[in-house]
Amino acid sequence: MNPVLAYLLPRTGSWVSGMEVSKELGISRAAVWKHIHKLRALGCTIETSPRHGYRLTAGGDILAPETIDIRTKILGTCIVFSESVTSTNEVATKMARSAKDGTLVLSLIQTAGMGRLQRSWSSPPGGIWMSLILKPEIPPVLSPRIGMMAAVAVASALRRAGFHAKIKWPNDILIGDRKVCGILIELGAQMDRLEYAVVGIGINANVNDEALLEEWGATSLGKELGRTVDRSEIISCVLEELELRYLGLGAEFQEIHREWEAFSATLGQEVMVIGWSGNGDLAGKAESLDQDGALIVGTSQGLVRVLAGDCRHLRPLNRSGCRSTAARPGSEI
Ligand code: BT5
């Protein structure tokens, strides 16, 4: 953690002089000032006064291991924190074999954030960019459950915070019809044994760049709420909701499956699955989700089981068979 932030945090709301910080940390006053600049760029609200020095304001958007209230027994009890990494999934994957189950890799920004299928994930300051290293005792064939569990846990955590979060197949989280969170699961496995899963979670928490959000057709928690959200508390809740389900991943999966269906924005929709099984696109109605996380799509040819792909929600048909005009322009999500 940044040493100046570590010094200011327990003194939040009080003035401390530049001289005091410099003396206590054994660094020059110019170095203190550089740290202050950096912390402000990362979202901390720090006031300065020539007479009083520096004051960290309560309620600012500060994210550090020390600000996260760990209420879990396994997940997040070990945190690897950085101000900037290429990708938390990349860092987590490199250390996964030797890491403790539940290790959390967290960064304030990512310079090469990854989406699915080699796509890129923009990760400016203000977001929650994190990866969990999990070591569930399940056979590799059950690994699709991990993504379903993660989606249900994030949706539950956001619901606890007052957002009407829904899941778009396979595991995007939406508020309204806009994406607020993406999940990327990467696995390390042998034939019959899952060694680890890296669960990458990207939440546009306080990412408020309108142009970027518009470009992705996305939203952020801060935008939806009209004010800054407490990222540390959101992370604590995600860890709690994940741990609750992680322990029942093998035996109590029925409940996670039931929750996924209850939170789904996809089931019942007319959808277009892009690039499924390399056979082009598939249009139909999303009927259900099977135990392997596959989407069951009702098409003119009958039911089709789709294991992977990109899904677009089409505007529902109205009674006369035309696309509804109620949806906003751009008709697909
Ligand atoms: C995903 O991919 O939705 C998975 C994203 C996972 C990101 C997390 S952040 C922590 C961890 N470390 C990583 O490196 N990754 C994980 P996909 O469904 O392929 O969506 C990618 C597409 O979403 C891009 O092609 C853009 O169109 C769009 N996009 C990029 N950045 C976005 C953002 N911040 N919010 C919403 N959409 C975004």
Coordinates of C-alpha atoms and ligand atoms in Angstrom, one line a residue:
M1 CA 0.0 0.0 0.0
N2 CA 1.1 3.6 -0.6
P3 CA 2.9 4.6 2.6
V4 CA 1.4 8.1 2.6
L5 CA -2.1 6.6 2.3
A6 CA -1.3 4.1 5.1
Y7 CA -0.3 7.1 7.3
L8 CA -3.3 9.2 6.4
L9 CA -6.0 6.5 6.6
P10 CA -6.2 6.1 10.4
R11 CA -6.1 10.0 10.6
T12 CA -9.0 10.5 8.1
G13 CA -10.7 13.8 8.7
S14 CA -7.7 15.3 10.6
W15 CA -5.0 17.6 9.4
V16 CA -1.5 16.4 9.4
S17 CA 1.5 18.5 8.5
G18 CA 3.8 17.7 5.5
M19 CA 6.7 17.9 8.0
E20 CA 5.1 15.2 10.2
V21 CA 4.4 12.8 7.3
S22 CA 7.9 13.3 5.9
K23 CA 9.5 12.7 9.4
E24 CA 7.4 9.7 10.3
L25 CA 7.9 8.0 6.9
G26 CA 11.6 9.0 6.5
I27 CA 11.0 10.5 3.1
S28 CA 11.5 14.1 1.7
R29 CA 8.6 16.6 1.6
A30 CA 8.8 16.6 -2.2
A31 CA 8.3 12.8 -2.1
V32 CA 5.3 13.2 0.1
W33 CA 3.8 15.7 -2.3
K34 CA 4.4 13.2 -5.2
H35 CA 2.5 10.5 -3.3
I36 CA -0.3 13.0 -2.7
H37 CA -0.6 13.7 -6.4
K38 CA -0.6 10.0 -7.2
L39 CA -3.3 9.2 -4.6
R40 CA -5.5 12.0 -5.9
A41 CA -5.2 10.6 -9.5
L42 CA -6.3 7.2 -8.1
G43 CA -9.5 8.7 -6.6
C44 CA -8.5 9.8 -3.0
T45 CA -9.9 13.2 -1.9
I46 CA -7.0 14.9 -0.1
E47 CA -7.3 18.5 0.9
T48 CA -4.1 20.7 1.2
S49 CA -3.6 23.8 3.2
P50 CA -0.4 25.8 3.5
R51 CA -1.0 26.2 7.2
H52 CA -2.3 22.8 8.2
G53 CA -0.8 20.3 5.7
Y54 CA -2.9 17.5 4.3
R55 CA -6.3 16.0 5.2
L56 CA -7.8 12.8 3.8
T57 CA -11.6 13.3 3.5
A58 CA -13.9 10.6 4.7
G59 CA -16.3 9.2 2.1
G60 CA -13.9 9.6 -0.8
D61 CA -13.3 6.7 -3.2
I62 CA -10.4 5.0 -1.5
L63 CA -9.5 1.4 -2.3
A64 CA -6.7 -0.4 -0.5
P65 CA -6.4 -3.7 1.3
E66 CA -6.8 -1.8 4.6
T67 CA -10.2 -0.3 3.6
I68 CA -11.7 -3.8 2.8
D69 CA -13.6 -5.3 5.7
I70 CA -12.9 -9.0 5.3
R71 CA -15.8 -10.9 6.8
T72 CA -15.0 -14.2 5.1
K73 CA -13.0 -17.2 6.3
I74 CA -11.3 -18.2 3.0
L75 CA -11.9 -15.7 0.2
G76 CA -9.8 -12.5 0.4
T77 CA -7.9 -13.5 3.5
C78 CA -4.8 -13.1 1.4
I79 CA -4.7 -10.0 -0.8
V80 CA -2.2 -9.1 -3.5
F81 CA -2.7 -5.4 -4.2
S82 CA -1.2 -3.2 -6.9
E83 CA -1.8 0.3 -8.2
S84 CA -1.4 -0.9 -11.7
V85 CA -1.0 -4.3 -13.4
T86 CA -1.5 -5.6 -17.0
S87 CA -4.3 -7.9 -15.9
T88 CA -5.3 -9.2 -12.5
N89 CA -6.1 -12.5 -14.2
E90 CA -2.7 -12.7 -15.7
V91 CA -1.0 -12.0 -12.3
A92 CA -3.4 -14.5 -10.6
T93 CA -2.7 -17.2 -13.2
K94 CA 1.1 -16.9 -12.8
M95 CA 0.9 -17.4 -9.0
A96 CA -2.1 -19.8 -8.9
R97 CA -0.4 -23.1 -8.3
S98 CA 1.5 -21.9 -5.2
A99 CA -1.2 -19.5 -3.9
K100 CA -3.5 -20.1 -1.0
D101 CA -7.2 -21.0 -1.9
G102 CA -9.2 -17.7 -2.0
T103 CA -6.2 -15.4 -2.7
L104 CA -7.5 -12.0 -4.0
V105 CA -5.5 -10.1 -6.7
L106 CA -6.7 -6.5 -6.8
S107 CA -5.5 -3.6 -8.8
L108 CA -6.6 0.1 -9.2
I109 CA -6.1 0.0 -12.9
Q110 CA -5.3 -2.6 -15.6
T111 CA -3.2 -1.7 -18.6
A112 CA -4.2 -4.8 -20.6
G113 CA -7.4 -6.0 -19.0
M114 CA -8.8 -9.1 -20.7
G115 CA -12.3 -10.0 -21.8
R116 CA -13.4 -13.3 -23.2
L117 CA -12.2 -14.6 -26.6
Q118 CA -9.1 -12.4 -26.5
R119 CA -11.1 -9.2 -26.3
S120 CA -9.8 -6.4 -24.3
W121 CA -11.4 -5.0 -21.1
S122 CA -11.0 -1.3 -20.4
S123 CA -10.0 -0.8 -16.7
P124 CA -9.6 2.9 -15.9
P125 CA -9.4 4.3 -12.3
G126 CA -12.6 4.0 -10.3
G127 CA -13.5 0.4 -11.2
I128 CA -13.2 -2.8 -9.3
W129 CA -10.7 -5.0 -11.1
M130 CA -10.1 -8.2 -9.2
S131 CA -9.3 -11.9 -9.6
L132 CA -9.8 -14.7 -7.1
I133 CA -7.7 -17.9 -7.1
L134 CA -10.0 -20.7 -6.2
K135 CA -9.2 -24.4 -5.6
P136 CA -12.6 -26.1 -5.6
E137 CA -12.7 -29.9 -5.1
I138 CA -14.7 -30.6 -8.2
P139 CA -13.9 -32.6 -11.4
P140 CA -13.0 -30.4 -14.4
V141 CA -16.3 -31.4 -16.1
L142 CA -18.2 -29.4 -13.4
S143 CA -16.1 -26.2 -14.0
P144 CA -18.9 -24.3 -15.8
R145 CA -20.5 -24.1 -12.3
I146 CA -17.8 -21.7 -11.3
G147 CA -18.9 -19.0 -13.7
M148 CA -22.6 -19.5 -12.7
M149 CA -21.6 -19.2 -9.1
A150 CA -19.6 -16.0 -9.7
A151 CA -22.4 -14.4 -11.6
V152 CA -25.0 -15.2 -9.0
A153 CA -22.7 -14.0 -6.2
V154 CA -22.0 -10.6 -7.9
A155 CA -25.7 -10.1 -8.8
S156 CA -26.6 -10.9 -5.1
A157 CA -23.9 -8.5 -3.8
L158 CA -25.1 -5.7 -6.1
R159 CA -28.7 -6.4 -5.1
R160 CA -27.7 -6.1 -1.4
A161 CA -26.3 -2.7 -2.3
G162 CA -29.7 -1.7 -3.8
F163 CA -29.1 -2.3 -7.5
H164 CA -31.6 -4.3 -9.6
A165 CA -28.8 -6.5 -11.1
K166 CA -29.6 -9.3 -13.6
I167 CA -27.5 -11.9 -15.3
K168 CA -27.1 -12.1 -19.1
W169 CA -26.0 -15.5 -20.3
P170 CA -23.3 -16.7 -19.9
N171 CA -22.3 -14.4 -17.0
D172 CA -22.5 -10.7 -17.7
I173 CA -24.2 -8.6 -15.0
L174 CA -26.6 -5.9 -16.3
I175 CA -28.4 -3.1 -14.7
G176 CA -31.4 -2.3 -16.9
D177 CA -30.2 -3.4 -20.3
R178 CA -26.6 -2.2 -19.8
K179 CA -23.5 -4.2 -18.7
V180 CA -22.0 -3.2 -15.4
C181 CA -19.8 -6.2 -14.8
G182 CA -18.0 -8.8 -16.8
I183 CA -16.6 -12.1 -15.6
L184 CA -13.7 -14.1 -17.0
I185 CA -13.0 -17.6 -15.8
E186 CA -9.6 -19.2 -16.6
L187 CA -8.8 -22.8 -15.5
G188 CA -5.7 -24.8 -14.8
A189 CA -6.6 -28.5 -15.0
Q190 CA -5.3 -32.0 -15.5
M191 CA -7.4 -34.8 -17.1
D192 CA -9.3 -35.6 -14.0
R193 CA -8.4 -32.8 -11.6
L194 CA -9.1 -29.1 -11.4
E195 CA -6.0 -27.5 -10.1
Y196 CA -7.3 -24.0 -9.9
A197 CA -9.8 -21.5 -11.3
V198 CA -9.0 -17.8 -11.7
V199 CA -12.3 -15.9 -11.4
G200 CA -11.8 -12.4 -12.9
I201 CA -14.4 -9.9 -12.0
G202 CA -14.6 -6.4 -13.5
I203 CA -17.2 -4.0 -12.1
N204 CA -17.6 -0.5 -13.5
A205 CA -18.1 0.9 -10.0
N206 CA -17.1 4.6 -10.2
V207 CA -16.1 4.6 -13.8
N208 CA -18.0 7.7 -14.9
D209 CA -16.6 8.5 -18.3
E210 CA -19.8 8.9 -20.3
A211 CA -18.1 8.5 -23.7
L212 CA -16.5 5.2 -22.7
L213 CA -19.7 3.8 -21.2
E214 CA -21.6 4.8 -24.3
E215 CA -19.0 3.2 -26.5
W216 CA -19.5 -0.1 -24.7
G217 CA -23.2 0.2 -24.2
A218 CA -22.5 -0.1 -20.5
T219 CA -23.2 1.6 -17.3
S220 CA -21.5 2.1 -13.9
L221 CA -22.8 1.8 -10.3
G222 CA -21.9 5.4 -9.7
K223 CA -23.9 6.6 -12.7
E224 CA -26.9 4.5 -11.7
L225 CA -26.8 5.8 -8.1
G226 CA -25.9 9.4 -9.0
R227 CA -23.0 9.3 -6.5
T228 CA -19.8 7.6 -5.7
V229 CA -20.1 4.0 -4.4
D230 CA -17.9 2.5 -1.7
R231 CA -15.8 0.0 -3.7
S232 CA -14.4 -1.6 -0.5
E233 CA -17.8 -2.4 0.8
I234 CA -18.9 -3.8 -2.6
I235 CA -15.8 -6.1 -2.6
S236 CA -16.6 -7.3 0.9
C237 CA -20.1 -8.2 -0.1
V238 CA -18.9 -10.0 -3.3
L239 CA -16.5 -12.0 -1.2
E240 CA -19.2 -12.9 1.3
E241 CA -21.7 -13.9 -1.4
L242 CA -19.1 -15.9 -3.3
E243 CA -17.9 -17.8 -0.2
L244 CA -21.5 -18.6 0.8
R245 CA -21.9 -20.5 -2.5
Y246 CA -18.3 -21.7 -2.9
L247 CA -18.6 -24.1 0.0
G248 CA -21.7 -25.7 -1.6
L249 CA -20.4 -25.8 -5.2
G250 CA -20.3 -29.6 -5.3
A251 CA -23.2 -30.8 -3.3
E252 CA -25.6 -27.8 -3.2
F253 CA -25.5 -26.7 -6.8
Q254 CA -29.3 -26.9 -7.3
E255 CA -29.7 -23.8 -5.3
I256 CA -27.1 -21.8 -7.3
H257 CA -28.8 -23.0 -10.5
R258 CA -32.2 -21.9 -9.1
E259 CA -30.8 -18.4 -8.2
W260 CA -29.2 -18.1 -11.7
E261 CA -32.6 -18.7 -13.3
A262 CA -34.3 -16.2 -10.9
F263 CA -31.7 -13.5 -11.7
S264 CA -31.7 -14.1 -15.4
A265 CA -32.3 -11.3 -17.9
T266 CA -31.9 -13.9 -20.8
L267 CA -34.5 -16.6 -20.1
G268 CA -37.7 -16.0 -22.0
Q269 CA -36.0 -13.6 -24.4
E270 CA -35.6 -13.8 -28.1
V271 CA -31.9 -14.2 -28.6
M272 CA -29.2 -14.4 -31.2
V273 CA -26.2 -16.5 -30.3
I274 CA -23.2 -15.4 -32.3
G275 CA -20.6 -17.9 -33.5
W276 CA -22.0 -21.0 -31.7
S277 CA -20.0 -24.2 -32.4
G278 CA -18.5 -22.5 -35.4
N279 CA -21.8 -22.9 -37.3
G280 CA -22.7 -19.3 -37.6
D281 CA -25.4 -17.6 -35.7
L282 CA -28.4 -19.1 -34.0
A283 CA -31.7 -17.3 -33.4
G284 CA -34.5 -18.5 -31.1
K285 CA -36.0 -18.2 -27.7
A286 CA -33.9 -18.7 -24.5
E287 CA -35.9 -21.4 -22.8
S288 CA -33.8 -22.6 -19.9
L289 CA -30.3 -23.2 -18.5
D290 CA -29.1 -26.7 -17.9
Q291 CA -26.9 -28.0 -15.1
D292 CA -23.8 -27.5 -17.2
G293 CA -24.5 -23.8 -17.8
A294 CA -25.6 -24.5 -21.4
L295 CA -28.4 -22.3 -22.7
I296 CA -31.3 -24.2 -24.2
V297 CA -32.6 -22.3 -27.2
G298 CA -35.9 -23.1 -28.8
T299 CA -35.5 -22.7 -32.6
S300 CA -37.6 -23.5 -35.6
Q301 CA -35.6 -26.8 -35.8
G302 CA -36.3 -27.7 -32.1
L303 CA -34.3 -27.2 -28.9
V304 CA -30.6 -26.5 -29.3
R305 CA -28.1 -26.7 -26.5
V306 CA -25.6 -23.9 -26.6
L307 CA -22.5 -24.4 -24.4
A308 CA -20.5 -21.2 -25.3
G309 CA -20.9 -18.1 -27.4
D310 CA -22.0 -14.5 -27.3
C311 CA -25.6 -13.9 -26.8
R312 CA -27.6 -10.9 -27.9
H313 CA -31.0 -10.1 -26.6
L314 CA -33.3 -9.1 -29.3
R315 CA -36.3 -6.9 -28.8
P316 CA -39.4 -8.9 -27.9
L317 CA -42.0 -9.5 -30.6
N318 CA -45.3 -7.8 -30.0
R319 CA -48.6 -9.4 -30.7
S320 CA -48.6 -8.5 -34.4
G321 CA -45.2 -10.2 -34.7
C322 CA -43.3 -6.9 -35.0
R323 CA -40.3 -5.9 -32.9
S324 CA -41.5 -3.8 -29.9
T325 CA -40.7 -0.1 -30.2
A326 CA -40.4 0.2 -26.4
A327 CA -36.7 -0.7 -26.4
R328 CA -34.1 2.0 -26.8
P329 CA -32.4 2.4 -30.2
G330 CA -29.8 -0.2 -30.9
S331 CA -32.3 -3.0 -30.2
E332 CA -29.7 -5.5 -29.1
I333 CA -27.7 -5.9 -25.9
Ligands
BT5_1 C1 -16.1 -9.9 -20.2 O1 -15.6 -10.2 -21.5 O2 -17.1 -9.4 -20.0 C2 -15.1 -10.4 -19.1 C3 -14.4 -9.2 -18.5 C4 -13.6 -9.5 -17.3 C5 -12.8 -8.4 -16.8 C6 -12.1 -8.7 -15.5 S1 -11.4 -7.3 -14.8 C7 -10.5 -8.3 -13.7 C8 -10.0 -9.5 -14.5 N1 -8.8 -9.2 -15.1 C9 -8.9 -9.2 -16.4 O3 -7.9 -9.0 -17.2 N2 -10.1 -9.5 -16.8 C10 -11.0 -9.7 -15.6 P1 -16.5 -10.0 -22.8 O4 -17.8 -10.6 -22.7 O5 -15.6 -10.5 -23.9 O6 -16.6 -8.4 -23.0 C11 -15.6 -7.6 -23.6 C12 -16.2 -6.5 -24.4 O7 -16.9 -5.6 -23.5 C13 -15.2 -5.7 -25.1 O8 -15.0 -6.2 -26.4 C14 -15.9 -4.3 -25.1 O9 -16.8 -4.2 -26.2 C15 -16.7 -4.3 -23.9 N3 -16.0 -3.6 -22.7 C16 -14.7 -3.4 -22.6 N4 -14.4 -2.8 -21.4 C17 -15.6 -2.7 -20.8 C18 -16.0 -2.2 -19.5 N5 -15.2 -1.8 -18.6 N6 -17.4 -2.3 -19.2 C19 -18.3 -2.8 -20.1 N7 -17.9 -3.2 -21.3 C20 -16.6 -3.2 -21.6

